[in-house]
Amino acid sequence: TAEEYITELKVEKDAPDNNRSVIKSKLVENFDVRILSIFRDGILNHHVGPGTILLQGDILKVIVPPSSFNRLLEAKGYHIIGDKRPDSDQKNSSYRLYEVILPFGSSLTGSSLQALKFSQKYNSSVLAIRHRNEIIIDKLAQVALREGDMLLVLGKQETIDLLESQKLIVTLSEFDKKKTDYRKAIPAILIGIGVILVAALNLTGILISAMVGALLMILTGVLTPNEAYKAVEWKVIFMMAGVLSMGAALEKTGGAELIAQFIEANLGQYDARITLSIIYLVSFVSTNLISSKATAALMAPVVISLAAAMDISYRPFLVAVMFACSLTFMTPMSYPTNTMVYAPGNYKFNDFLKFGTPLNLITWIAASFIIPYFFPF
């Protein structure tokens, strides 16, 4: 979660801070707000001091901590400029406050909220924007959005789900969380513990125990069938099906053996440790450029065939691929978590390279010696 956001407020007739100085205002005292500028009578004033008087009709550009937004939405006498909810929905609990980030490739980037007609198109309001390290001077509706921008969006759950499904946003958090439903929480915890214990005690496999656990979640009313269906990451399942099929195809058609023979012909004269080290290097570089799952699925049949061609055990090679495909430290796009912290942490692409590359290299060198020790050829 970002520490602060920039938004715009209008001082209404019934605001408690009418004709009151900034330093004594309820905005500062109760909401921890910092006022950047005041737009009054067509004039924009950036010189706002503690003694500046607030008047009805003033439009304030302010910095607000996210924790204050829910209270500010309900505060009497102030209107957040971005709040476009219909009057009939003002107290509708279906509107919630979400913190979202614009991911790489989002089609929302490059345009302003005004040009996108965001409020009309998605029936949602962008209340605040956070550029990575910049104070926004223009009107928020006219600011060109960028990859990595963080927005506070007031909208309905189905709208947020739609935006996520179209890869326009990634949700970081929801500020008005639902109250804990202990009637559902306790059975959910017990079922989860049961799934783990049954698998840990070898009473059945994790696949069977997890499926039974999921069924119990529905039968006990913890989840509805529709909620369970929505929770399934179908894109991950289909991606895994695709890459595993590709790996199987390489093995069945002899492609993996052909690649293995090529590697063996070029590296066969070297010690097996050197070959393992090169396999490890290729795997972690590939992981940071494409996907760990795809790399593992493609490399596994290749290294098995390579080990057969070299007449040695395939176990150290598979262990090398397993560890190498976990080294997702070098790029912000190598793993979803990296992408999510990229903007909130104000990181640069080079930060991942500077800190991730040494980590990968240290692990690579260590693994080249340690893996053959525990898993001999």
PDB file of N, CA and C in Angstrom, residues 112-208:
ATOM      1  N   SER A 112      -5.540  10.109 -20.460  1.00  0.00           N
ATOM      2  CA  SER A 112      -6.041  10.649 -19.197  1.00  0.00           C
ATOM      3  C   SER A 112      -7.393  10.020 -18.870  1.00  0.00           C
ATOM      4  N   LEU A 113      -7.813  10.162 -17.617  1.00  0.00           N
ATOM      5  CA  LEU A 113      -9.124   9.652 -17.204  1.00  0.00           C
ATOM      6  C   LEU A 113     -10.237  10.326 -17.989  1.00  0.00           C
ATOM      7  N   GLN A 114     -10.027  11.608 -18.279  1.00  0.00           N
ATOM      8  CA  GLN A 114     -11.031  12.371 -19.034  1.00  0.00           C
ATOM      9  C   GLN A 114     -11.148  11.828 -20.451  1.00  0.00           C
ATOM     10  N   ALA A 115     -10.009  11.578 -21.095  1.00  0.00           N
ATOM     11  CA  ALA A 115     -10.025  11.059 -22.462  1.00  0.00           C
ATOM     12  C   ALA A 115     -10.588   9.640 -22.514  1.00  0.00           C
ATOM     13  N   LEU A 116     -10.310   8.861 -21.487  1.00  0.00           N
ATOM     14  CA  LEU A 116     -10.808   7.484 -21.438  1.00  0.00           C
ATOM     15  C   LEU A 116     -12.292   7.399 -21.098  1.00  0.00           C
ATOM     16  N   LYS A 117     -12.855   8.522 -20.586  1.00  0.00           N
ATOM     17  CA  LYS A 117     -14.239   8.538 -20.071  1.00  0.00           C
ATOM     18  C   LYS A 117     -14.427   7.396 -19.075  1.00  0.00           C
ATOM     19  N   PHE A 118     -13.464   7.307 -18.170  1.00  0.00           N
ATOM     20  CA  PHE A 118     -13.394   6.180 -17.237  1.00  0.00           C
ATOM     21  C   PHE A 118     -14.660   6.047 -16.400  1.00  0.00           C
ATOM     22  N   SER A 119     -15.129   7.163 -15.843  1.00  0.00           N
ATOM     23  CA  SER A 119     -16.296   7.108 -14.950  1.00  0.00           C
ATOM     24  C   SER A 119     -17.537   6.611 -15.672  1.00  0.00           C
ATOM     25  N   GLN A 120     -17.761   7.131 -16.898  1.00  0.00           N
ATOM     26  CA  GLN A 120     -18.949   6.745 -17.655  1.00  0.00           C
ATOM     27  C   GLN A 120     -18.851   5.300 -18.143  1.00  0.00           C
ATOM     28  N   LYS A 121     -17.659   4.903 -18.572  1.00  0.00           N
ATOM     29  CA  LYS A 121     -17.491   3.588 -19.183  1.00  0.00           C
ATOM     30  C   LYS A 121     -17.552   2.462 -18.151  1.00  0.00           C
ATOM     31  N   TYR A 122     -16.963   2.708 -16.972  1.00  0.00           N
ATOM     32  CA  TYR A 122     -16.850   1.635 -15.982  1.00  0.00           C
ATOM     33  C   TYR A 122     -17.688   1.874 -14.728  1.00  0.00           C
ATOM     34  N   ASN A 123     -18.454   2.979 -14.710  1.00  0.00           N
ATOM     35  CA  ASN A 123     -19.300   3.292 -13.557  1.00  0.00           C
ATOM     36  C   ASN A 123     -18.496   3.243 -12.254  1.00  0.00           C
ATOM     37  N   SER A 124     -17.271   3.750 -12.326  1.00  0.00           N
ATOM     38  CA  SER A 124     -16.373   3.781 -11.177  1.00  0.00           C
ATOM     39  C   SER A 124     -15.664   5.125 -11.146  1.00  0.00           C
ATOM     40  N   SER A 125     -15.164   5.482  -9.979  1.00  0.00           N
ATOM     41  CA  SER A 125     -14.517   6.778  -9.805  1.00  0.00           C
ATOM     42  C   SER A 125     -13.071   6.592  -9.370  1.00  0.00           C
ATOM     43  N   VAL A 126     -12.156   7.282 -10.060  1.00  0.00           N
ATOM     44  CA  VAL A 126     -10.765   7.334  -9.610  1.00  0.00           C
ATOM     45  C   VAL A 126     -10.635   8.540  -8.694  1.00  0.00           C
ATOM     46  N   LEU A 127     -10.436   8.290  -7.411  1.00  0.00           N
ATOM     47  CA  LEU A 127     -10.411   9.367  -6.424  1.00  0.00           C
ATOM     48  C   LEU A 127      -9.031   9.977  -6.267  1.00  0.00           C
ATOM     49  N   ALA A 128      -8.003   9.193  -6.530  1.00  0.00           N
ATOM     50  CA  ALA A 128      -6.648   9.697  -6.313  1.00  0.00           C
ATOM     51  C   ALA A 128      -5.671   8.922  -7.176  1.00  0.00           C
ATOM     52  N   ILE A 129      -4.544   9.579  -7.469  1.00  0.00           N
ATOM     53  CA  ILE A 129      -3.501   8.988  -8.304  1.00  0.00           C
ATOM     54  C   ILE A 129      -2.162   9.176  -7.598  1.00  0.00           C
ATOM     55  N   ARG A 130      -1.314   8.173  -7.720  1.00  0.00           N
ATOM     56  CA  ARG A 130       0.056   8.309  -7.222  1.00  0.00           C
ATOM     57  C   ARG A 130       1.015   7.974  -8.344  1.00  0.00           C
ATOM     58  N   HIS A 131       1.712   9.021  -8.863  1.00  0.00           N
ATOM     59  CA  HIS A 131       2.844   8.775  -9.747  1.00  0.00           C
ATOM     60  C   HIS A 131       3.986   8.303  -8.864  1.00  0.00           C
ATOM     61  N   ARG A 132       4.985   7.709  -9.442  1.00  0.00           N
ATOM     62  CA  ARG A 132       6.001   7.038  -8.630  1.00  0.00           C
ATOM     63  C   ARG A 132       6.734   7.995  -7.692  1.00  0.00           C
ATOM     64  N   ASN A 133       7.268   9.104  -8.201  1.00  0.00           N
ATOM     65  CA  ASN A 133       8.018  10.005  -7.319  1.00  0.00           C
ATOM     66  C   ASN A 133       7.689  11.452  -7.607  1.00  0.00           C
ATOM     67  N   GLU A 134       6.507  11.724  -8.146  1.00  0.00           N
ATOM     68  CA  GLU A 134       6.211  13.070  -8.613  1.00  0.00           C
ATOM     69  C   GLU A 134       4.980  13.648  -7.940  1.00  0.00           C
ATOM     70  N   ILE A 135       5.013  14.959  -7.734  1.00  0.00           N
ATOM     71  CA  ILE A 135       3.836  15.692  -7.302  1.00  0.00           C
ATOM     72  C   ILE A 135       3.076  16.104  -8.559  1.00  0.00           C
ATOM     73  N   ILE A 136       1.787  15.785  -8.613  1.00  0.00           N
ATOM     74  CA  ILE A 136       0.978  16.077  -9.794  1.00  0.00           C
ATOM     75  C   ILE A 136       0.471  17.509  -9.721  1.00  0.00           C
ATOM     76  N   ILE A 137       0.758  18.287 -10.761  1.00  0.00           N
ATOM     77  CA  ILE A 137       0.345  19.690 -10.800  1.00  0.00           C
ATOM     78  C   ILE A 137      -0.958  19.850 -11.567  1.00  0.00           C
ATOM     79  N   ASP A 138      -1.127  19.093 -12.659  1.00  0.00           N
ATOM     80  CA  ASP A 138      -2.333  19.209 -13.482  1.00  0.00           C
ATOM     81  C   ASP A 138      -3.554  18.665 -12.740  1.00  0.00           C
ATOM     82  N   LYS A 139      -4.740  18.959 -13.295  1.00  0.00           N
ATOM     83  CA  LYS A 139      -5.959  18.355 -12.768  1.00  0.00           C
ATOM     84  C   LYS A 139      -5.864  16.843 -12.934  1.00  0.00           C
ATOM     85  N   LEU A 140      -6.326  16.115 -11.930  1.00  0.00           N
ATOM     86  CA  LEU A 140      -6.162  14.665 -11.946  1.00  0.00           C
ATOM     87  C   LEU A 140      -6.811  14.022 -13.164  1.00  0.00           C
ATOM     88  N   ALA A 141      -7.960  14.545 -13.571  1.00  0.00           N
ATOM     89  CA  ALA A 141      -8.675  13.966 -14.715  1.00  0.00           C
ATOM     90  C   ALA A 141      -7.905  14.144 -16.015  1.00  0.00           C
ATOM     91  N   GLN A 142      -6.939  15.094 -16.028  1.00  0.00           N
ATOM     92  CA  GLN A 142      -6.191  15.391 -17.248  1.00  0.00           C
ATOM     93  C   GLN A 142      -4.774  14.818 -17.226  1.00  0.00           C
ATOM     94  N   VAL A 143      -4.442  14.091 -16.177  1.00  0.00           N
ATOM     95  CA  VAL A 143      -3.104  13.512 -16.053  1.00  0.00           C
ATOM     96  C   VAL A 143      -2.997  12.261 -16.922  1.00  0.00           C
ATOM     97  N   ALA A 144      -1.949  12.187 -17.746  1.00  0.00           N
ATOM     98  CA  ALA A 144      -1.722  10.993 -18.566  1.00  0.00           C
ATOM     99  C   ALA A 144      -1.243   9.853 -17.668  1.00  0.00           C
ATOM    100  N   LEU A 145      -1.946   8.744 -17.707  1.00  0.00           N
ATOM    101  CA  LEU A 145      -1.611   7.602 -16.863  1.00  0.00           C
ATOM    102  C   LEU A 145      -0.397   6.863 -17.411  1.00  0.00           C
ATOM    103  N   ARG A 146       0.375   6.269 -16.501  1.00  0.00           N
ATOM    104  CA  ARG A 146       1.575   5.536 -16.890  1.00  0.00           C
ATOM    105  C   ARG A 146       1.569   4.146 -16.269  1.00  0.00           C
ATOM    106  N   GLU A 147       2.370   3.255 -16.862  1.00  0.00           N
ATOM    107  CA  GLU A 147       2.561   1.944 -16.249  1.00  0.00           C
ATOM    108  C   GLU A 147       3.182   2.140 -14.869  1.00  0.00           C
ATOM    109  N   GLY A 148       2.646   1.440 -13.881  1.00  0.00           N
ATOM    110  CA  GLY A 148       3.161   1.565 -12.525  1.00  0.00           C
ATOM    111  C   GLY A 148       2.442   2.584 -11.680  1.00  0.00           C
ATOM    112  N   ASP A 149       1.552   3.399 -12.294  1.00  0.00           N
ATOM    113  CA  ASP A 149       0.757   4.346 -11.504  1.00  0.00           C
ATOM    114  C   ASP A 149      -0.169   3.576 -10.570  1.00  0.00           C
ATOM    115  N   MET A 150      -0.364   4.128  -9.374  1.00  0.00           N
ATOM    116  CA  MET A 150      -1.292   3.539  -8.412  1.00  0.00           C
ATOM    117  C   MET A 150      -2.509   4.439  -8.289  1.00  0.00           C
ATOM    118  N   LEU A 151      -3.693   3.829  -8.307  1.00  0.00           N
ATOM    119  CA  LEU A 151      -4.947   4.578  -8.273  1.00  0.00           C
ATOM    120  C   LEU A 151      -5.805   4.087  -7.113  1.00  0.00           C
ATOM    121  N   LEU A 152      -6.572   5.021  -6.540  1.00  0.00           N
ATOM    122  CA  LEU A 152      -7.625   4.641  -5.601  1.00  0.00           C
ATOM    123  C   LEU A 152      -8.941   4.701  -6.363  1.00  0.00           C
ATOM    124  N   VAL A 153      -9.567   3.552  -6.538  1.00  0.00           N
ATOM    125  CA  VAL A 153     -10.777   3.443  -7.350  1.00  0.00           C
ATOM    126  C   VAL A 153     -11.965   3.118  -6.449  1.00  0.00           C
ATOM    127  N   LEU A 154     -13.032   3.912  -6.592  1.00  0.00           N
ATOM    128  CA  LEU A 154     -14.278   3.650  -5.876  1.00  0.00           C
ATOM    129  C   LEU A 154     -15.230   2.990  -6.863  1.00  0.00           C
ATOM    130  N   GLY A 155     -15.501   1.715  -6.665  1.00  0.00           N
ATOM    131  CA  GLY A 155     -16.330   0.997  -7.629  1.00  0.00           C
ATOM    132  C   GLY A 155     -16.900  -0.273  -7.040  1.00  0.00           C
ATOM    133  N   LYS A 156     -17.570  -1.034  -7.889  1.00  0.00           N
ATOM    134  CA  LYS A 156     -18.187  -2.290  -7.471  1.00  0.00           C
ATOM    135  C   LYS A 156     -17.245  -3.450  -7.778  1.00  0.00           C
ATOM    136  N   GLN A 157     -17.411  -4.531  -7.025  1.00  0.00           N
ATOM    137  CA  GLN A 157     -16.533  -5.684  -7.158  1.00  0.00           C
ATOM    138  C   GLN A 157     -16.539  -6.232  -8.582  1.00  0.00           C
ATOM    139  N   GLU A 158     -17.724  -6.279  -9.203  1.00  0.00           N
ATOM    140  CA  GLU A 158     -17.793  -6.844 -10.559  1.00  0.00           C
ATOM    141  C   GLU A 158     -17.033  -5.994 -11.569  1.00  0.00           C
ATOM    142  N   THR A 159     -16.996  -4.675 -11.334  1.00  0.00           N
ATOM    143  CA  THR A 159     -16.249  -3.792 -12.234  1.00  0.00           C
ATOM    144  C   THR A 159     -14.752  -4.030 -12.092  1.00  0.00           C
ATOM    145  N   ILE A 160     -14.292  -4.147 -10.857  1.00  0.00           N
ATOM    146  CA  ILE A 160     -12.872  -4.410 -10.609  1.00  0.00           C
ATOM    147  C   ILE A 160     -12.474  -5.753 -11.212  1.00  0.00           C
ATOM    148  N   ASP A 161     -13.332  -6.760 -11.065  1.00  0.00           N
ATOM    149  CA  ASP A 161     -13.066  -8.079 -11.654  1.00  0.00           C
ATOM    150  C   ASP A 161     -12.959  -7.983 -13.174  1.00  0.00           C
ATOM    151  N   LEU A 162     -13.836  -7.175 -13.781  1.00  0.00           N
ATOM    152  CA  LEU A 162     -13.813  -6.994 -15.234  1.00  0.00           C
ATOM    153  C   LEU A 162     -12.508  -6.339 -15.674  1.00  0.00           C
ATOM    154  N   LEU A 163     -12.104  -5.285 -14.975  1.00  0.00           N
ATOM    155  CA  LEU A 163     -10.868  -4.579 -15.317  1.00  0.00           C
ATOM    156  C   LEU A 163      -9.657  -5.500 -15.165  1.00  0.00           C
ATOM    157  N   GLU A 164      -9.679  -6.342 -14.145  1.00  0.00           N
ATOM    158  CA  GLU A 164      -8.567  -7.281 -13.945  1.00  0.00           C
ATOM    159  C   GLU A 164      -8.549  -8.348 -15.032  1.00  0.00           C
ATOM    160  N   SER A 165      -9.732  -8.835 -15.411  1.00  0.00           N
ATOM    161  CA  SER A 165      -9.799  -9.880 -16.437  1.00  0.00           C
ATOM    162  C   SER A 165      -9.298  -9.371 -17.783  1.00  0.00           C
ATOM    163  N   GLN A 166      -9.448  -8.060 -18.014  1.00  0.00           N
ATOM    164  CA  GLN A 166      -8.966  -7.443 -19.252  1.00  0.00           C
ATOM    165  C   GLN A 166      -7.511  -6.991 -19.140  1.00  0.00           C
ATOM    166  N   LYS A 167      -6.874  -7.306 -18.003  1.00  0.00           N
ATOM    167  CA  LYS A 167      -5.466  -6.970 -17.743  1.00  0.00           C
ATOM    168  C   LYS A 167      -5.210  -5.470 -17.788  1.00  0.00           C
ATOM    169  N   LEU A 168      -6.217  -4.695 -17.380  1.00  0.00           N
ATOM    170  CA  LEU A 168      -6.065  -3.239 -17.329  1.00  0.00           C
ATOM    171  C   LEU A 168      -5.493  -2.801 -15.990  1.00  0.00           C
ATOM    172  N   ILE A 169      -5.775  -3.552 -14.925  1.00  0.00           N
ATOM    173  CA  ILE A 169      -5.301  -3.210 -13.588  1.00  0.00           C
ATOM    174  C   ILE A 169      -4.896  -4.475 -12.844  1.00  0.00           C
ATOM    175  N   VAL A 170      -4.171  -4.277 -11.753  1.00  0.00           N
ATOM    176  CA  VAL A 170      -3.915  -5.338 -10.774  1.00  0.00           C
ATOM    177  C   VAL A 170      -4.324  -4.780  -9.420  1.00  0.00           C
ATOM    178  N   THR A 171      -5.207  -5.473  -8.714  1.00  0.00           N
ATOM    179  CA  THR A 171      -5.676  -4.997  -7.413  1.00  0.00           C
ATOM    180  C   THR A 171      -4.642  -5.295  -6.338  1.00  0.00           C
ATOM    181  N   LEU A 172      -4.288  -4.256  -5.572  1.00  0.00           N
ATOM    182  CA  LEU A 172      -3.335  -4.412  -4.480  1.00  0.00           C
ATOM    183  C   LEU A 172      -4.038  -4.641  -3.151  1.00  0.00           C
ATOM    184  N   SER A 173      -5.120  -3.904  -2.903  1.00  0.00           N
ATOM    185  CA  SER A 173      -5.828  -4.065  -1.633  1.00  0.00           C
ATOM    186  C   SER A 173      -7.220  -3.463  -1.728  1.00  0.00           C
ATOM    187  N   GLU A 174      -8.055  -3.881  -0.792  1.00  0.00           N
ATOM    188  CA  GLU A 174      -9.403  -3.333  -0.664  1.00  0.00           C
ATOM    189  C   GLU A 174      -9.493  -2.728   0.724  1.00  0.00           C
ATOM    190  N   PHE A 175      -9.875  -1.444   0.796  1.00  0.00           N
ATOM    191  CA  PHE A 175      -9.792  -0.736   2.066  1.00  0.00           C
ATOM    192  C   PHE A 175     -10.971  -0.992   2.990  1.00  0.00           C
ATOM    193  N   ASP A 176     -12.176  -1.141   2.416  1.00  0.00           N
ATOM    194  CA  ASP A 176     -13.297  -1.429   3.305  1.00  0.00           C
ATOM    195  C   ASP A 176     -13.566  -2.925   3.262  1.00  0.00           C
ATOM    196  N   LYS A 177     -12.813  -3.631   4.058  1.00  0.00           N
ATOM    197  CA  LYS A 177     -12.925  -5.086   4.115  1.00  0.00           C
ATOM    198  C   LYS A 177     -14.235  -5.511   4.772  1.00  0.00           C
ATOM    199  N   LYS A 178     -14.730  -6.656   4.354  1.00  0.00           N
ATOM    200  CA  LYS A 178     -15.923  -7.200   4.999  1.00  0.00           C
ATOM    201  C   LYS A 178     -15.565  -7.668   6.415  1.00  0.00           C
ATOM    202  N   LYS A 179     -16.550  -7.627   7.325  1.00  0.00           N
ATOM    203  CA  LYS A 179     -16.338  -8.124   8.676  1.00  0.00           C
ATOM    204  C   LYS A 179     -16.160  -9.643   8.631  1.00  0.00           C
ATOM    205  N   THR A 180     -15.331 -10.131   9.537  1.00  0.00           N
ATOM    206  CA  THR A 180     -15.083 -11.568   9.597  1.00  0.00           C
ATOM    207  C   THR A 180     -16.363 -12.324   9.933  1.00  0.00           C
ATOM    208  N   ASP A 181     -16.687 -13.282   9.095  1.00  0.00           N
ATOM    209  CA  ASP A 181     -17.854 -14.136   9.335  1.00  0.00           C
ATOM    210  C   ASP A 181     -17.354 -15.411  10.015  1.00  0.00           C
ATOM    211  N   TYR A 182     -17.452 -15.441  11.349  1.00  0.00           N
ATOM    212  CA  TYR A 182     -16.893 -16.557  12.105  1.00  0.00           C
ATOM    213  C   TYR A 182     -17.610 -17.869  11.807  1.00  0.00           C
ATOM    214  N   ARG A 183     -18.869 -17.787  11.384  1.00  0.00           N
ATOM    215  CA  ARG A 183     -19.597 -19.015  11.046  1.00  0.00           C
ATOM    216  C   ARG A 183     -18.972 -19.712   9.844  1.00  0.00           C
ATOM    217  N   LYS A 184     -18.313 -18.929   8.989  1.00  0.00           N
ATOM    218  CA  LYS A 184     -17.639 -19.509   7.828  1.00  0.00           C
ATOM    219  C   LYS A 184     -16.133 -19.645   8.056  1.00  0.00           C
ATOM    220  N   ALA A 185     -15.565 -18.712   8.815  1.00  0.00           N
ATOM    221  CA  ALA A 185     -14.113 -18.703   9.011  1.00  0.00           C
ATOM    222  C   ALA A 185     -13.635 -19.945   9.757  1.00  0.00           C
ATOM    223  N   ILE A 186     -14.351 -20.328  10.812  1.00  0.00           N
ATOM    224  CA  ILE A 186     -13.924 -21.475  11.626  1.00  0.00           C
ATOM    225  C   ILE A 186     -13.967 -22.786  10.828  1.00  0.00           C
ATOM    226  N   PRO A 187     -15.081 -23.092  10.112  1.00  0.00           N
ATOM    227  CA  PRO A 187     -15.062 -24.304   9.270  1.00  0.00           C
ATOM    228  C   PRO A 187     -13.973 -24.259   8.203  1.00  0.00           C
ATOM    229  N   ALA A 188     -13.722 -23.080   7.629  1.00  0.00           N
ATOM    230  CA  ALA A 188     -12.695 -22.963   6.590  1.00  0.00           C
ATOM    231  C   ALA A 188     -11.318 -23.308   7.153  1.00  0.00           C
ATOM    232  N   ILE A 189     -11.020 -22.806   8.359  1.00  0.00           N
ATOM    233  CA  ILE A 189      -9.730 -23.095   8.995  1.00  0.00           C
ATOM    234  C   ILE A 189      -9.603 -24.587   9.301  1.00  0.00           C
ATOM    235  N   LEU A 190     -10.660 -25.168   9.847  1.00  0.00           N
ATOM    236  CA  LEU A 190     -10.631 -26.591  10.202  1.00  0.00           C
ATOM    237  C   LEU A 190     -10.462 -27.477   8.969  1.00  0.00           C
ATOM    238  N   ILE A 191     -11.162 -27.119   7.892  1.00  0.00           N
ATOM    239  CA  ILE A 191     -11.036 -27.897   6.646  1.00  0.00           C
ATOM    240  C   ILE A 191      -9.617 -27.777   6.099  1.00  0.00           C
ATOM    241  N   GLY A 192      -9.058 -26.565   6.127  1.00  0.00           N
ATOM    242  CA  GLY A 192      -7.692 -26.359   5.642  1.00  0.00           C
ATOM    243  C   GLY A 192      -6.681 -27.171   6.430  1.00  0.00           C
ATOM    244  N   ILE A 193      -6.812 -27.166   7.761  1.00  0.00           N
ATOM    245  CA  ILE A 193      -5.913 -27.961   8.607  1.00  0.00           C
ATOM    246  C   ILE A 193      -6.082 -29.448   8.308  1.00  0.00           C
ATOM    247  N   GLY A 194      -7.340 -29.872   8.110  1.00  0.00           N
ATOM    248  CA  GLY A 194      -7.607 -31.273   7.801  1.00  0.00           C
ATOM    249  C   GLY A 194      -6.950 -31.714   6.507  1.00  0.00           C
ATOM    250  N   VAL A 195      -7.020 -30.869   5.482  1.00  0.00           N
ATOM    251  CA  VAL A 195      -6.395 -31.185   4.184  1.00  0.00           C
ATOM    252  C   VAL A 195      -4.894 -31.408   4.359  1.00  0.00           C
ATOM    253  N   ILE A 196      -4.242 -30.524   5.130  1.00  0.00           N
ATOM    254  CA  ILE A 196      -2.794 -30.621   5.335  1.00  0.00           C
ATOM    255  C   ILE A 196      -2.436 -31.866   6.143  1.00  0.00           C
ATOM    256  N   LEU A 197      -3.198 -32.121   7.218  1.00  0.00           N
ATOM    257  CA  LEU A 197      -2.898 -33.268   8.078  1.00  0.00           C
ATOM    258  C   LEU A 197      -3.065 -34.597   7.345  1.00  0.00           C
ATOM    259  N   VAL A 198      -4.149 -34.718   6.584  1.00  0.00           N
ATOM    260  CA  VAL A 198      -4.403 -35.970   5.850  1.00  0.00           C
ATOM    261  C   VAL A 198      -3.264 -36.261   4.874  1.00  0.00           C
ATOM    262  N   ALA A 199      -2.794 -35.214   4.180  1.00  0.00           N
ATOM    263  CA  ALA A 199      -1.685 -35.401   3.237  1.00  0.00           C
ATOM    264  C   ALA A 199      -0.375 -35.665   3.977  1.00  0.00           C
ATOM    265  N   ALA A 200      -0.150 -34.941   5.097  1.00  0.00           N
ATOM    266  CA  ALA A 200       1.098 -35.090   5.851  1.00  0.00           C
ATOM    267  C   ALA A 200       1.222 -36.477   6.476  1.00  0.00           C
ATOM    268  N   LEU A 201       0.101 -37.060   6.882  1.00  0.00           N
ATOM    269  CA  LEU A 201       0.107 -38.390   7.503  1.00  0.00           C
ATOM    270  C   LEU A 201       0.052 -39.518   6.468  1.00  0.00           C
ATOM    271  N   ASN A 202       0.110 -39.132   5.182  1.00  0.00           N
ATOM    272  CA  ASN A 202       0.099 -40.108   4.081  1.00  0.00           C
ATOM    273  C   ASN A 202      -1.151 -40.978   4.061  1.00  0.00           C
ATOM    274  N   LEU A 203      -2.267 -40.427   4.560  1.00  0.00           N
ATOM    275  CA  LEU A 203      -3.532 -41.157   4.491  1.00  0.00           C
ATOM    276  C   LEU A 203      -4.058 -41.176   3.062  1.00  0.00           C
ATOM    277  N   THR A 204      -3.725 -40.134   2.315  1.00  0.00           N
ATOM    278  CA  THR A 204      -4.042 -40.057   0.882  1.00  0.00           C
ATOM    279  C   THR A 204      -3.153 -38.986   0.270  1.00  0.00           C
ATOM    280  N   GLY A 205      -3.151 -38.906  -1.045  1.00  0.00           N
ATOM    281  CA  GLY A 205      -2.330 -37.904  -1.713  1.00  0.00           C
ATOM    282  C   GLY A 205      -2.903 -36.501  -1.546  1.00  0.00           C
ATOM    283  N   ILE A 206      -2.053 -35.488  -1.761  1.00  0.00           N
ATOM    284  CA  ILE A 206      -2.483 -34.097  -1.609  1.00  0.00           C
ATOM    285  C   ILE A 206      -3.564 -33.740  -2.624  1.00  0.00           C
ATOM    286  N   LEU A 207      -3.524 -34.360  -3.809  1.00  0.00           N
ATOM    287  CA  LEU A 207      -4.532 -34.070  -4.835  1.00  0.00           C
ATOM    288  C   LEU A 207      -5.927 -34.472  -4.349  1.00  0.00           C
ATOM    289  N   ILE A 208      -6.047 -35.700  -3.836  1.00  0.00           N
ATOM    290  CA  ILE A 208      -7.347 -36.184  -3.347  1.00  0.00           C
ATOM    291  C   ILE A 208      -7.794 -35.375  -2.139  1.00  0.00           C
TER     292      ILE A 208
END
